[in-house]
PDB file of C-alpha atoms in Angstrom:
ATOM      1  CA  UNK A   1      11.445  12.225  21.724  1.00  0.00           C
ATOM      2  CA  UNK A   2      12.511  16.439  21.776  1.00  0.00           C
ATOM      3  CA  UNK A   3      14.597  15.432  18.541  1.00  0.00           C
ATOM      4  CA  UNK A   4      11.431  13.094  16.602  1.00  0.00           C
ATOM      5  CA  UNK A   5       9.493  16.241  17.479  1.00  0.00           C
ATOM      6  CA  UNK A   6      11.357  19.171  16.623  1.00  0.00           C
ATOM      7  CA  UNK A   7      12.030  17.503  13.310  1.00  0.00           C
ATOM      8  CA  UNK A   8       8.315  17.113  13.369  1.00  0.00           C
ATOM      9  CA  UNK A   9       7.946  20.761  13.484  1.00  0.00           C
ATOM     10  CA  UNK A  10      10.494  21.710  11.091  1.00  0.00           C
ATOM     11  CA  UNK A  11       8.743  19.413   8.322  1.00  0.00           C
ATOM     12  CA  UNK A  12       5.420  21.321   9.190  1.00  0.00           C
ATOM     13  CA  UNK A  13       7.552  25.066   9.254  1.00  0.00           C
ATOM     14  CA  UNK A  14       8.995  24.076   5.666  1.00  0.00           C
ATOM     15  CA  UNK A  15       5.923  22.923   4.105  1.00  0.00           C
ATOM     16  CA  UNK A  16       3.799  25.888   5.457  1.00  0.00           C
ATOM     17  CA  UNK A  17       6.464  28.135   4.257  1.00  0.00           C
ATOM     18  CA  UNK A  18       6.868  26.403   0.542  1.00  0.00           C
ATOM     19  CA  UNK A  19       3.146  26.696   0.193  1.00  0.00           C
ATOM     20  CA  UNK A  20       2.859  30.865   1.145  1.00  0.00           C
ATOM     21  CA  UNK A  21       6.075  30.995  -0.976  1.00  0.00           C
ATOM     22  CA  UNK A  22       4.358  29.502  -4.057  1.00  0.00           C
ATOM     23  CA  UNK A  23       1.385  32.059  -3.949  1.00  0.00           C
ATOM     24  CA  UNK A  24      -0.707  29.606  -2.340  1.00  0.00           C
ATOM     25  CA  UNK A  25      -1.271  31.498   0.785  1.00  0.00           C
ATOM     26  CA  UNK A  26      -3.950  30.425   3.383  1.00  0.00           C
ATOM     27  CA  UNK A  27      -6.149  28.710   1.454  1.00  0.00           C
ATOM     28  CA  UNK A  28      -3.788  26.872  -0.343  1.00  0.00           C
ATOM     29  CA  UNK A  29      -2.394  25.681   3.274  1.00  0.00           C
ATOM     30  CA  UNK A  30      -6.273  24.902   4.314  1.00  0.00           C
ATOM     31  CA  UNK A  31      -6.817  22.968   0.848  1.00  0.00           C
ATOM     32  CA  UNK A  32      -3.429  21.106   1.327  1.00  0.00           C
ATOM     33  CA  UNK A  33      -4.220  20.192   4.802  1.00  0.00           C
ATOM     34  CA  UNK A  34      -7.836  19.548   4.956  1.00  0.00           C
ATOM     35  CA  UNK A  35      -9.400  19.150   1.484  1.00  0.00           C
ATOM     36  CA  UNK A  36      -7.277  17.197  -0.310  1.00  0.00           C
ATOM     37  CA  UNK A  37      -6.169  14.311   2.346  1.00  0.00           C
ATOM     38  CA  UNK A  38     -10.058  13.493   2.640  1.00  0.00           C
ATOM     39  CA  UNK A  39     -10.497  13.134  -0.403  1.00  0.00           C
ATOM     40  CA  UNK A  40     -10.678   9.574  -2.486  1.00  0.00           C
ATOM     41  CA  UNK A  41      -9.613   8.496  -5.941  1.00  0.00           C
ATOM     42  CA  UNK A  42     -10.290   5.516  -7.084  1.00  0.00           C
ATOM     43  CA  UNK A  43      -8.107   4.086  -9.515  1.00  0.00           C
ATOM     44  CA  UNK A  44      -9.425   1.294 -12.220  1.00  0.00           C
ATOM     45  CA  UNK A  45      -6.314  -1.276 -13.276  1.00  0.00           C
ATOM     46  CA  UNK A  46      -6.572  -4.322 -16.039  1.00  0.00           C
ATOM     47  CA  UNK A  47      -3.948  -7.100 -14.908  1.00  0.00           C
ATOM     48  CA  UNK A  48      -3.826  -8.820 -18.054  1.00  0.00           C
ATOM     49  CA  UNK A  49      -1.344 -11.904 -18.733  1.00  0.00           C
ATOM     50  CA  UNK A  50      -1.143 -15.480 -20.568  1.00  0.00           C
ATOM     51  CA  UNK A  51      -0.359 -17.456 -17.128  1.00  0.00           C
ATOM     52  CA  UNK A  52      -3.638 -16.210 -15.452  1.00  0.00           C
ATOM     53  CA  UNK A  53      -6.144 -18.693 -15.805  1.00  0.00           C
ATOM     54  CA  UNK A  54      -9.001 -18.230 -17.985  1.00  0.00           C
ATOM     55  CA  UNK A  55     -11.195 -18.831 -14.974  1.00  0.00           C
ATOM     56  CA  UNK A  56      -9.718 -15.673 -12.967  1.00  0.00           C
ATOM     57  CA  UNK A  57     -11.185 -13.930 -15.661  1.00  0.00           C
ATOM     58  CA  UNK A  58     -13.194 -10.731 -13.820  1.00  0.00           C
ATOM     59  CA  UNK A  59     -11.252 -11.496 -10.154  1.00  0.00           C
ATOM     60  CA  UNK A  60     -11.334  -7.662  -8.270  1.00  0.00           C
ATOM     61  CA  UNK A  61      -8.524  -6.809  -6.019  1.00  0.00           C
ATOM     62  CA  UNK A  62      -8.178  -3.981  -3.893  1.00  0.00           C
ATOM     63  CA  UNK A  63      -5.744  -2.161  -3.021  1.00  0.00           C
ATOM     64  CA  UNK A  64      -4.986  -0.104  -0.330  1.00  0.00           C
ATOM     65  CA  UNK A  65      -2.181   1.344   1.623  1.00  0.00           C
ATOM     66  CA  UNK A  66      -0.378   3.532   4.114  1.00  0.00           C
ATOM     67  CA  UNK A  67      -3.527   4.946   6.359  1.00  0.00           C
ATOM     68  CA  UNK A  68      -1.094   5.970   8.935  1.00  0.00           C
ATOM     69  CA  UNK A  69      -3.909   5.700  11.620  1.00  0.00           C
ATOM     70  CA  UNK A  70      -3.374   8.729  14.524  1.00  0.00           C
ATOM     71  CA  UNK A  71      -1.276  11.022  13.035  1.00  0.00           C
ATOM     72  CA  UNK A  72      -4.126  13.060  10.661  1.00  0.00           C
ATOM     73  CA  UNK A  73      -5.894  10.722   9.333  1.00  0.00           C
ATOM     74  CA  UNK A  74      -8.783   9.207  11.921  1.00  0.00           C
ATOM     75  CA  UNK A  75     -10.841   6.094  13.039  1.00  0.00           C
ATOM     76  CA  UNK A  76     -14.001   7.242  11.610  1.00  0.00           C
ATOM     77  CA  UNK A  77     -12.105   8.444   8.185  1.00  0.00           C
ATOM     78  CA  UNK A  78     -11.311   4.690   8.531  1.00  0.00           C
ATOM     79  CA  UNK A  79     -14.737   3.173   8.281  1.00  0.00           C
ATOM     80  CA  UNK A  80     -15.750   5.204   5.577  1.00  0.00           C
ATOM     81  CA  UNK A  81     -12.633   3.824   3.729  1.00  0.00           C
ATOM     82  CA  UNK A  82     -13.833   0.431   4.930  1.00  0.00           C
ATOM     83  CA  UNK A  83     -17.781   0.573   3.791  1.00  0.00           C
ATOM     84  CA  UNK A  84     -16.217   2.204   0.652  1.00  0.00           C
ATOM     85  CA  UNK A  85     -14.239  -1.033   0.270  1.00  0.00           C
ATOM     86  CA  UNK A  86     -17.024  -3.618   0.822  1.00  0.00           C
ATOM     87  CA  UNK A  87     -19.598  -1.144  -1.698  1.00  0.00           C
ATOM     88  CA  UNK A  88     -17.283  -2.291  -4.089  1.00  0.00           C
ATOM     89  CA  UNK A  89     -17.734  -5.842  -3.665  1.00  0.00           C
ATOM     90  CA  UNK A  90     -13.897  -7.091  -4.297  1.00  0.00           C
ATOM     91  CA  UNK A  91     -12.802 -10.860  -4.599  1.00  0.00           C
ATOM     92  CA  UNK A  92      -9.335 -10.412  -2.602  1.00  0.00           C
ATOM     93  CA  UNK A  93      -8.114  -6.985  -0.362  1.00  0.00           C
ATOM     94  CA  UNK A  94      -4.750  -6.465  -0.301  1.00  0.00           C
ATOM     95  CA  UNK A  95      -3.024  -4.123   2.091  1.00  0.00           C
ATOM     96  CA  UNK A  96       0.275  -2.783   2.002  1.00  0.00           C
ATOM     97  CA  UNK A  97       1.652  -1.846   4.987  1.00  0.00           C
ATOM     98  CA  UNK A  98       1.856   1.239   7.278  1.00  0.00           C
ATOM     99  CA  UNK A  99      -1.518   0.887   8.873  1.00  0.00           C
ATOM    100  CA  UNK A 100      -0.971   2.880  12.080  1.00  0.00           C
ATOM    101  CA  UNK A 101       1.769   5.772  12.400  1.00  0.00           C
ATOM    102  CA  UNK A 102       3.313   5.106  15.464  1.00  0.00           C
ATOM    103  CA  UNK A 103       1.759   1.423  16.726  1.00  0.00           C
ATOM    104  CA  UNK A 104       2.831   1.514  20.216  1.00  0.00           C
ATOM    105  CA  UNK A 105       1.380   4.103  21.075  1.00  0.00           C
ATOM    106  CA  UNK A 106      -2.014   3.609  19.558  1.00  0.00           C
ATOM    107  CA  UNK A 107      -4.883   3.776  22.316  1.00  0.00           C
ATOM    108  CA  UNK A 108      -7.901   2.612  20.385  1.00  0.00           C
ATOM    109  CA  UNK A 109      -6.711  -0.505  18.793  1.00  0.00           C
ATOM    110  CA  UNK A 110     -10.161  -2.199  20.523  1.00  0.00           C
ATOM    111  CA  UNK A 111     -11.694   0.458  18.327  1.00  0.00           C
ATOM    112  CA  UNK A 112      -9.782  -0.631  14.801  1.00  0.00           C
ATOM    113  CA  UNK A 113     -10.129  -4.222  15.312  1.00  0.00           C
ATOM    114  CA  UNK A 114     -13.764  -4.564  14.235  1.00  0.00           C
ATOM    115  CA  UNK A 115     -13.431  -2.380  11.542  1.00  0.00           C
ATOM    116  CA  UNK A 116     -10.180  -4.458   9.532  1.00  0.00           C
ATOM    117  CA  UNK A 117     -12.577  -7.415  10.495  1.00  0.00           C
ATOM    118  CA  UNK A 118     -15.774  -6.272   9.142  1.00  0.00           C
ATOM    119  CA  UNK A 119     -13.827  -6.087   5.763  1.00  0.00           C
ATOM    120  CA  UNK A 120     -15.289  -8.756   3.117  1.00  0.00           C
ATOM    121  CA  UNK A 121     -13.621 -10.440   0.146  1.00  0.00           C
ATOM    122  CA  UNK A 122     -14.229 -14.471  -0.576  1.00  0.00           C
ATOM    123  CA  UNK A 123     -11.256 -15.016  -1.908  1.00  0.00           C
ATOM    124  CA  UNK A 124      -9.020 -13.783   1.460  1.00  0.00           C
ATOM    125  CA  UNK A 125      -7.509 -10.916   3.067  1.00  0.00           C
ATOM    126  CA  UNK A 126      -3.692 -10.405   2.617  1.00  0.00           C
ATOM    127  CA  UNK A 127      -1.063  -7.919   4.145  1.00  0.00           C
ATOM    128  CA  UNK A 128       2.726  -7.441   4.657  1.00  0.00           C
ATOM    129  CA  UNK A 129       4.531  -5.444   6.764  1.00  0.00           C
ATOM    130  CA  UNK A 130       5.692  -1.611   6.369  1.00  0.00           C
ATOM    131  CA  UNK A 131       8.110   0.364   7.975  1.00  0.00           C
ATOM    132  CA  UNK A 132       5.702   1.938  10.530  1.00  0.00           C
ATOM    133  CA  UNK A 133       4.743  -1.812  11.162  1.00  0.00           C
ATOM    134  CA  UNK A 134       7.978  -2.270  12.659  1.00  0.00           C
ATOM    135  CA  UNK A 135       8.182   1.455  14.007  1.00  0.00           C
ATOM    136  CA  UNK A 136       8.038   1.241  17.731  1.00  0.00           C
ATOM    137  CA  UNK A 137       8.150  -1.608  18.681  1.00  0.00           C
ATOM    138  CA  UNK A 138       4.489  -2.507  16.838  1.00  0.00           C
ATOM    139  CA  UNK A 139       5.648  -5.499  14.692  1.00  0.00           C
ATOM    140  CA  UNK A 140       4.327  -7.850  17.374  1.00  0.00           C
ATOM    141  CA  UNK A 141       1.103  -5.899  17.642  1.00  0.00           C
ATOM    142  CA  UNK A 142       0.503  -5.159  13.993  1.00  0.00           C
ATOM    143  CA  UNK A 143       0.832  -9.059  13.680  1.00  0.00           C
ATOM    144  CA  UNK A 144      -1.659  -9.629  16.209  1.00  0.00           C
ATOM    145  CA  UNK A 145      -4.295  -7.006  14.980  1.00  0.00           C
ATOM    146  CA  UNK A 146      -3.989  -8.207  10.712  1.00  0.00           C
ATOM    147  CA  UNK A 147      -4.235 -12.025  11.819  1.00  0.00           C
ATOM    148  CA  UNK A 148      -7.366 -11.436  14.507  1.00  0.00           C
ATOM    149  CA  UNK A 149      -8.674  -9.489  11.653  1.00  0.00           C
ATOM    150  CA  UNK A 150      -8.587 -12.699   9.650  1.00  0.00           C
ATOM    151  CA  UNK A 151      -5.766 -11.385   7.220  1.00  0.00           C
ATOM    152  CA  UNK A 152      -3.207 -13.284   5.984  1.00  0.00           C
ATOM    153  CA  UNK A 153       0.206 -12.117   6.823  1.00  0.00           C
ATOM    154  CA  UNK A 154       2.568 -12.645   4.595  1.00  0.00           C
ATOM    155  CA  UNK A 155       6.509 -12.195   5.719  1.00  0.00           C
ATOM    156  CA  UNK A 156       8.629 -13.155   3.152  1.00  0.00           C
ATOM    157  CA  UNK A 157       6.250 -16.056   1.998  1.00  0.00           C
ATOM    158  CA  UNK A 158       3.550 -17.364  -0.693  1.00  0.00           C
ATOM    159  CA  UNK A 159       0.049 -17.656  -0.336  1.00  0.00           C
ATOM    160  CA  UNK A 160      -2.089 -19.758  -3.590  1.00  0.00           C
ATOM    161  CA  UNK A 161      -5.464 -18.124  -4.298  1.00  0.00           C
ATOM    162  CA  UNK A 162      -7.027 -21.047  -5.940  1.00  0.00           C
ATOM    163  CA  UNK A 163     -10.433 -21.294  -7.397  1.00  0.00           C
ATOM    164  CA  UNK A 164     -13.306 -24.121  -7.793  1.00  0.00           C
ATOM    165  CA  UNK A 165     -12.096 -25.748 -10.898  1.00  0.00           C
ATOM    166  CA  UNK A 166      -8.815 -26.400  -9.464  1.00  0.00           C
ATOM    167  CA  UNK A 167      -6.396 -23.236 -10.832  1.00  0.00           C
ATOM    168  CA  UNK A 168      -4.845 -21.147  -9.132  1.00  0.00           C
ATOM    169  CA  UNK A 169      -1.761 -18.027  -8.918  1.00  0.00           C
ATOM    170  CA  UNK A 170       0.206 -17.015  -5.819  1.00  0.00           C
ATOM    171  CA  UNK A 171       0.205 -14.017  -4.047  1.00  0.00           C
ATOM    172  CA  UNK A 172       3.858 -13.606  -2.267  1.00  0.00           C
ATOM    173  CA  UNK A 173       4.992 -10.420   0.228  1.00  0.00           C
ATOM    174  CA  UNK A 174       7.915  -9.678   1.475  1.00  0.00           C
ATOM    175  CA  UNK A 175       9.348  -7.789   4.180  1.00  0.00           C
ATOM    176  CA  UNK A 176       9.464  -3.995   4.550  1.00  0.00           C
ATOM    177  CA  UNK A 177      12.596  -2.388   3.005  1.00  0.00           C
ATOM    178  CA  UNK A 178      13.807  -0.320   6.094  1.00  0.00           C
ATOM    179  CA  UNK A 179      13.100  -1.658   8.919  1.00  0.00           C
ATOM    180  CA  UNK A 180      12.350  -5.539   7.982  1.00  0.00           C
ATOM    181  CA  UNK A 181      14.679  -8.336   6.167  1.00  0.00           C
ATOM    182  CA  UNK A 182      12.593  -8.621   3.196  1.00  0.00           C
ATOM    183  CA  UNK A 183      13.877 -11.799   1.007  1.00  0.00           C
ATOM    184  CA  UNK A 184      12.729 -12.793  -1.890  1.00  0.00           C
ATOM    185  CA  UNK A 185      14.056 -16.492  -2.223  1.00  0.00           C
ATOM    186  CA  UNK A 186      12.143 -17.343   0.786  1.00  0.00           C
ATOM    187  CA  UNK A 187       8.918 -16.235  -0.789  1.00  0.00           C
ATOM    188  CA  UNK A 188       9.065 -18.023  -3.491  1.00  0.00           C
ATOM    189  CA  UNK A 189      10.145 -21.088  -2.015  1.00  0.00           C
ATOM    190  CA  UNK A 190       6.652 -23.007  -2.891  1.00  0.00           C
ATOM    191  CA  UNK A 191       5.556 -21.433  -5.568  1.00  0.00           C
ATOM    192  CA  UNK A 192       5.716 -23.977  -9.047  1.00  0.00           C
ATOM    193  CA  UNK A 193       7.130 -22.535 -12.477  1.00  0.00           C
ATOM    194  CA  UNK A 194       4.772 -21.288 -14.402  1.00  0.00           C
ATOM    195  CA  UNK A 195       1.879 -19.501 -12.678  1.00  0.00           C
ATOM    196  CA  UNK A 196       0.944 -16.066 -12.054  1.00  0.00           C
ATOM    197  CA  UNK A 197       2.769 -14.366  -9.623  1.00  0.00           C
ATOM    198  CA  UNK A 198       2.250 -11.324  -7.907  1.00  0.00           C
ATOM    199  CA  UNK A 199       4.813  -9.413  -5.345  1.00  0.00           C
ATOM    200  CA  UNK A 200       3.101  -7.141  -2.169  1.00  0.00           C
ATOM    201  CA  UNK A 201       6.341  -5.097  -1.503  1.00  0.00           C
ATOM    202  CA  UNK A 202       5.907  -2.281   0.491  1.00  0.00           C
ATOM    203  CA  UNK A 203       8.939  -0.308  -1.018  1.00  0.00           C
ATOM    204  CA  UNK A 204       8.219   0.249  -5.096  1.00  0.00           C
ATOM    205  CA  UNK A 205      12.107   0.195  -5.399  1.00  0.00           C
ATOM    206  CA  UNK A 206      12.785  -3.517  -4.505  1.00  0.00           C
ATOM    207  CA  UNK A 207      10.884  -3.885  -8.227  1.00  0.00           C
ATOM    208  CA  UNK A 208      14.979  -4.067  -9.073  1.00  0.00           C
ATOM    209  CA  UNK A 209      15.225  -7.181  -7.453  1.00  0.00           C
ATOM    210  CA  UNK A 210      12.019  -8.396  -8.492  1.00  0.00           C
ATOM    211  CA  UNK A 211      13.142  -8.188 -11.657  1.00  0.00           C
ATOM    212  CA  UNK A 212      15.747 -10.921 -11.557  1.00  0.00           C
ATOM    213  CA  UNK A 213      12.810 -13.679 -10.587  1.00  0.00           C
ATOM    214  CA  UNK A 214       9.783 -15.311 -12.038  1.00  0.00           C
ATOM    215  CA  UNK A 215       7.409 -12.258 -10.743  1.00  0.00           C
ATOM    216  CA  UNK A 216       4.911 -10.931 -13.256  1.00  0.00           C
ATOM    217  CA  UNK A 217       3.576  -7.876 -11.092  1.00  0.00           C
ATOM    218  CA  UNK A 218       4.826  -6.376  -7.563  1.00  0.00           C
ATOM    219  CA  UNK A 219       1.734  -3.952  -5.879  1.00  0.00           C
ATOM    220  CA  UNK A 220       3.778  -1.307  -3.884  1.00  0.00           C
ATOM    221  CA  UNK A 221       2.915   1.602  -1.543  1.00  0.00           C
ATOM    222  CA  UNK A 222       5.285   3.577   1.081  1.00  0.00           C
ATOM    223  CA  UNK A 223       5.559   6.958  -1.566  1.00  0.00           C
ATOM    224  CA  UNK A 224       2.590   8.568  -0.662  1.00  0.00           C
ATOM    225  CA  UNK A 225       2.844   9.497  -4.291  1.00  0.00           C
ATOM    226  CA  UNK A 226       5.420  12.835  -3.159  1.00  0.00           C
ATOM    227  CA  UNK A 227       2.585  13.880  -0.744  1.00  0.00           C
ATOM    228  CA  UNK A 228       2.816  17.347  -2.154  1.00  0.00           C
ATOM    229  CA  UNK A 229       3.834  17.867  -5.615  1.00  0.00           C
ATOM    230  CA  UNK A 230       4.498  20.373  -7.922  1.00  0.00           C
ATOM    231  CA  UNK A 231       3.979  21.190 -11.370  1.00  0.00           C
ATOM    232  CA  UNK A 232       7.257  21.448 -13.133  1.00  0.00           C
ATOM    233  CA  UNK A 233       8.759  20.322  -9.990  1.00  0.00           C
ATOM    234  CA  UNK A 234       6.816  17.179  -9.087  1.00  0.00           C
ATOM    235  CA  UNK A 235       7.442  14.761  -5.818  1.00  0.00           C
ATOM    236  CA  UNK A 236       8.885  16.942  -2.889  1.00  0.00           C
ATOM    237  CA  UNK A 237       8.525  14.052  -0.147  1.00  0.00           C
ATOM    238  CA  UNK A 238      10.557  11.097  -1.280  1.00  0.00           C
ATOM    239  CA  UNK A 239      11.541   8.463   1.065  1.00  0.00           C
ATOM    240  CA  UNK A 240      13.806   5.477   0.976  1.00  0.00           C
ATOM    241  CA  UNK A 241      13.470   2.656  -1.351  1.00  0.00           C
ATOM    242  CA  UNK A 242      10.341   5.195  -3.221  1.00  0.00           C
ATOM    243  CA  UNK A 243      12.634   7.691  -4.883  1.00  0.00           C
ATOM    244  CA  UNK A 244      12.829   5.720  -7.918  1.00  0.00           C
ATOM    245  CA  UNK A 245       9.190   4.531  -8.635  1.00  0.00           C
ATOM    246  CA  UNK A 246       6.809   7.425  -6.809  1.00  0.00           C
ATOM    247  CA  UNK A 247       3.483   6.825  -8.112  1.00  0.00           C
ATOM    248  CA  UNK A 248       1.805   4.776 -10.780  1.00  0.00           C
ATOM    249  CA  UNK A 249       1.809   2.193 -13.604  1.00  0.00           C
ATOM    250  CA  UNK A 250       5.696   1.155 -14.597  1.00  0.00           C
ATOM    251  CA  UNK A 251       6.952  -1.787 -17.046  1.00  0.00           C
ATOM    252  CA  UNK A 252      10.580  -2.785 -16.270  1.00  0.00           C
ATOM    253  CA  UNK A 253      12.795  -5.245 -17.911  1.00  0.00           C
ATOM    254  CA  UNK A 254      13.357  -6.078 -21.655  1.00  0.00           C
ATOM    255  CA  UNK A 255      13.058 -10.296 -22.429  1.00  0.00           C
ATOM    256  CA  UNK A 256      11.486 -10.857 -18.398  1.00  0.00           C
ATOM    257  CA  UNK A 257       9.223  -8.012 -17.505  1.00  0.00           C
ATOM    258  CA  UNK A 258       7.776  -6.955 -14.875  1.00  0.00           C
ATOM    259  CA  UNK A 259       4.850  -4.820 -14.127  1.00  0.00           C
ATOM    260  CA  UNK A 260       5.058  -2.664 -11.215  1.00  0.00           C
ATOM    261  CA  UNK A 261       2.670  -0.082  -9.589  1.00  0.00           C
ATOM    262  CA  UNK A 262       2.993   2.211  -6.884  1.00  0.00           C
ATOM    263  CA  UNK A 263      -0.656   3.332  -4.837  1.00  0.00           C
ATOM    264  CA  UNK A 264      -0.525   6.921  -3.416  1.00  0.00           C
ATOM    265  CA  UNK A 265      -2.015   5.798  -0.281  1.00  0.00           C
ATOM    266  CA  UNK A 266      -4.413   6.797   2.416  1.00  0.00           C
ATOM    267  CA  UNK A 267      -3.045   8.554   5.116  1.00  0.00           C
ATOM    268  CA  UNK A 268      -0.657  11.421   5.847  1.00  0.00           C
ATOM    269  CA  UNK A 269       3.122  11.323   7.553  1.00  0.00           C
ATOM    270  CA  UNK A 270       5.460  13.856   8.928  1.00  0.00           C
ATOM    271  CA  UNK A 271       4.276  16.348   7.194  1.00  0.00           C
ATOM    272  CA  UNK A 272      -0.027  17.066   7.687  1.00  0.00           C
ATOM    273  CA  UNK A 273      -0.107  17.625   3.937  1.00  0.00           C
ATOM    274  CA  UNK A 274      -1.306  16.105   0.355  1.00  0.00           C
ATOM    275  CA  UNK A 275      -0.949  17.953  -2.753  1.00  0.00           C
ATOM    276  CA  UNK A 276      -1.516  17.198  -5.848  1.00  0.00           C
ATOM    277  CA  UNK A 277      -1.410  13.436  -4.517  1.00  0.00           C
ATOM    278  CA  UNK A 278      -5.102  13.013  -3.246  1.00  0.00           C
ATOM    279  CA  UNK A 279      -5.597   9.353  -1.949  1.00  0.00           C
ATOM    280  CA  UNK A 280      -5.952   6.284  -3.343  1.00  0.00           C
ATOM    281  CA  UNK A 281      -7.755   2.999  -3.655  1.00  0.00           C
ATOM    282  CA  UNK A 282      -6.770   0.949  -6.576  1.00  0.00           C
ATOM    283  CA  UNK A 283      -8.957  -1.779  -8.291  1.00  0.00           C
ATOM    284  CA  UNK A 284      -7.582  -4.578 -10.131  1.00  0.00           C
ATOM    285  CA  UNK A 285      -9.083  -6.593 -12.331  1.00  0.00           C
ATOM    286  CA  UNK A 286      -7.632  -9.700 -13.776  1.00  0.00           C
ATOM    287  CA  UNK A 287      -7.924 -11.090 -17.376  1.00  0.00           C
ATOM    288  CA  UNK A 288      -5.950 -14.034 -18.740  1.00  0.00           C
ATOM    289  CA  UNK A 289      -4.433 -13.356 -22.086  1.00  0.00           C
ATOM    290  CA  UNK A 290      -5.753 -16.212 -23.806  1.00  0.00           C
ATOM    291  CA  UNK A 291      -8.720 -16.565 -26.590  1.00  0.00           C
TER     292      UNK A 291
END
């Protein structure tokens, strides 16, 4: 514990000390630590490709990722995120991991509960596992809270989302880079050739690996987007298995492509900061390719 939290300090010293250093001075500090971590963008994604079905035309997906409950960012932040989720009416939620900072030692879980349940999408609720899932001790309990929440947990698995007329594409997650045993074999174990796939990987760099099997797109968080960036500079906070892929829209591979991209998440870590890398909430919409 005195090493977790002088580190913890030393993070806060640094960025407090880039910031005055930059010209930014106190309310650049204030902006970085208060404005911009409550605020919400809300980004607007076309998934476009010949194997989804024509009748998947208009399916919404949300995103969302890394809140990092009880470190800075709050229950009540998290029902606003929540009511902002069901306003938008999606078909299929998709989280990715990191949901509370330090799990086992959480106090109001009887508090978060009815919030993840009260969220709303026909078509299911799916999650995988980050490495603050695991942090702790908490993979047990993260378990427990996502599947009383009526989400789908998927470790290293497939889930079909199928539709009334029959058709159908696969959602498939995979363990958490650092702390998990993420494999990719075992998640696509029942998944037939030939339909849409899409990867929930918590670390954007596994996209690597994805690359080598039949996965059309892989929805990543873990990055935080840098947390604080730059200009000229960009990403100052980039952690294992993110340092390749920090933020955003990327197309990988030549004659098999794959479509990767990154959300900026919620919440805060380590450092009580976001700059330049306001939160996100990403909305997918699907469209099959053919006339």
């Amino acid at each position: 514990m005195p090493n977790k939290t002088t580190r913890r300090t030393f993070l806060k010293r640094t960025a407090g000390s880039l910031l005055t250093l930059l010209g930014l001075s106190s309310g650049g500090y204030y902006y970085a630590n208060k404005i911009e971590p409550s605020m919400l963008g809300i980004e607007q994604i076309k998934i476009e490709h010949s194997l989804i079905p024509k009748s998947f035309d208009g399916i919404k997906m949300i995103q969302f990722s890394d809140t990092h409950i009880g470190f800075q960012y709050t229950l009540s932040q998290f029902k606003k995120l929540a009511n902002r989720i069901n306003q938008i009416k999606p078909d299929i939620i998709l989280f990715t991991g990191d949901l509370m900072d330090e799990p086992n030692k959480f106090k109001e879980i009887n508090q978060l509960l009815p919030i993840l349940e009260n969220l709303h999408a026909p078509l299911g609720k799916f999650c995988i596992f980050g490495n603050h899932d695991h942090g702790g001790y908490g993979s047990d309990l993260y378990r427990n809270i996502m599947e009383e929440a009526k989400f789908e947990v998927l470790l290293n698995q497939s889930s079909p989302i199928r539709l009334m007329d029959g058709s159908r594409i696969y959602l498939l997650g995979i363990d958490d880079a650092m702390l998990g045993q993420p494999d990719l074999l075992a998640a696509l174990q029942n998944v037939p050739n030939h339909h849409f796939t899409i990867l929930l990987s918590h670390a954007p760099d596994l996209a690597d690996n994805a690359l080598e099997y039949p996965i059309d797109w892989q929805l990543s968080g873990h990055s935080h987007g840098g947390q604080v960036k730059l200009p000229f500079i960009g990403a100052l906070i980039k952690p294992p298995f993110a340092q390749k892929y920090p933020e955003g829209l990327y197309t990988l591979g030549t004659e098999q492509k794959l479509t990767l991209y990154v959300n900026r998440g919620i919440g805060t870590t380590r450092l009580p900061f976001r700059f330049l890398s306001k939160p996100e909430l990403t909305i997918f919409t699907l469209k099959s390719e053919k006339a």
